[in-house]
CSV table of C-alpha atoms in Angstrom, one decimal:
chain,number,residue,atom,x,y,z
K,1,UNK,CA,-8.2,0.2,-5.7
K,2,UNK,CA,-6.4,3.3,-5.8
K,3,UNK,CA,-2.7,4.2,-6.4
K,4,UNK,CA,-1.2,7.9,-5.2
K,5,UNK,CA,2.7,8.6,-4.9
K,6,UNK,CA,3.6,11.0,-2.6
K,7,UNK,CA,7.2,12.5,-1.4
K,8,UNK,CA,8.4,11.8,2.1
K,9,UNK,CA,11.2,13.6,3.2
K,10,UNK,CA,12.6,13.8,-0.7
K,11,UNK,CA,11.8,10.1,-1.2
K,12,UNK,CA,8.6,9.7,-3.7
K,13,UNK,CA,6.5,6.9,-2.1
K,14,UNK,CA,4.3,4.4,-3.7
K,15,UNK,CA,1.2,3.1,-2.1
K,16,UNK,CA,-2.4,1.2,-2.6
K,17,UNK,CA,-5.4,2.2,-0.7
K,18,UNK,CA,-9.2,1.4,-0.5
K,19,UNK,CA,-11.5,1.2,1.9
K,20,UNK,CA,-12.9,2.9,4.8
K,21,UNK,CA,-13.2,2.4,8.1
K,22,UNK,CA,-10.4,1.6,10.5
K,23,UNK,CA,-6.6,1.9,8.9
K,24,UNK,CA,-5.1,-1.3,8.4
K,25,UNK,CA,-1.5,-1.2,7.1
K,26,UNK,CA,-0.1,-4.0,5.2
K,27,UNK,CA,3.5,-4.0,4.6
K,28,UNK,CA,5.3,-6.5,2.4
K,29,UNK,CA,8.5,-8.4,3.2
K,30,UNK,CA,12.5,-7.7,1.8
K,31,UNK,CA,12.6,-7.8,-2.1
K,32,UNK,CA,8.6,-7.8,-2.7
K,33,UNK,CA,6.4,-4.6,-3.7
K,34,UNK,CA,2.8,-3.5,-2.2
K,35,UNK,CA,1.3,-5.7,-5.5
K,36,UNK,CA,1.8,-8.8,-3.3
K,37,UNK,CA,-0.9,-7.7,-1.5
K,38,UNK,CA,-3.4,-7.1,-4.3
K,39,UNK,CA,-5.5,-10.3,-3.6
K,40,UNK,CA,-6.1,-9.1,-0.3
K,41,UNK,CA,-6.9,-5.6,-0.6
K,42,UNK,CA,-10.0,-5.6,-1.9
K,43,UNK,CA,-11.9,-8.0,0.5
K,44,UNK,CA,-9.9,-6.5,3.6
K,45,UNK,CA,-11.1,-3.0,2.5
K,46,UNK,CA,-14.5,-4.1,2.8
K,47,UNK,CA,-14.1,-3.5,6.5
K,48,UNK,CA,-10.8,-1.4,6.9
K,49,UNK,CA,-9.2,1.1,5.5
K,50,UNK,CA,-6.5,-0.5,3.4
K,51,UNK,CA,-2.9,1.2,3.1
K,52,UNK,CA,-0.1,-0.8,1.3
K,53,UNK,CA,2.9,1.0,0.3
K,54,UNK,CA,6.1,0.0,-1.7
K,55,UNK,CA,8.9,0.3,0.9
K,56,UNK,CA,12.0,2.3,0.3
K,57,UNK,CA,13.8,1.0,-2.3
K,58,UNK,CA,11.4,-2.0,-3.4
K,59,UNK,CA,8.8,-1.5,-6.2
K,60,UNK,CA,8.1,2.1,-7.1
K,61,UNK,CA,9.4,4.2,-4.2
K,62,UNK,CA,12.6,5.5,-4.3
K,63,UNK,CA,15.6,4.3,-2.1
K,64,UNK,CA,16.0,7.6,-0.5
C-alpha cells in the first residue's frame, strides 16, 4: 500500500492507494482517518483500484 499527499485547492490531502483496475473509493465516517480502512485495502485492491483519503480536517489532511 502506498501513501502520497497532494494539495487541493491549498488544502494538503492525505490518501492510501493500491491496486489496479476499476477505482473504488472508500471514504471513512466523522472523526475516523483513511487507516480505518487498512484491513480492507489490500484484498479490495486485488480487483480495484483502491483510493482512501483522510477527509478534510480528520487524520493527516488539513482542515482547509
Amino acid at each position: 500500500m502506498q501513501v502520497k499527499f497532494v494539495d487541493i485547492n491549498g488544502v494538503s490531502t492525505r490518501y492510501l492507494f493500491e491496486g489496479s483496475g476499476y477505482p473504488l473509493l472508500l471514504l471513512h465516517g466523522a472523526g475516523l482517518l483513511a487507516d480505518s480502512w487498512l484491513r480492507n485495502i489490500p484484498t479490495l485492491s486485488q480487483d480495484f483500484y483502491v483510493v482512501a483519503p483522510d477527509l478534510l480536517g480528520h487524520g493527516f489532511s488539513g482542515s482547509g
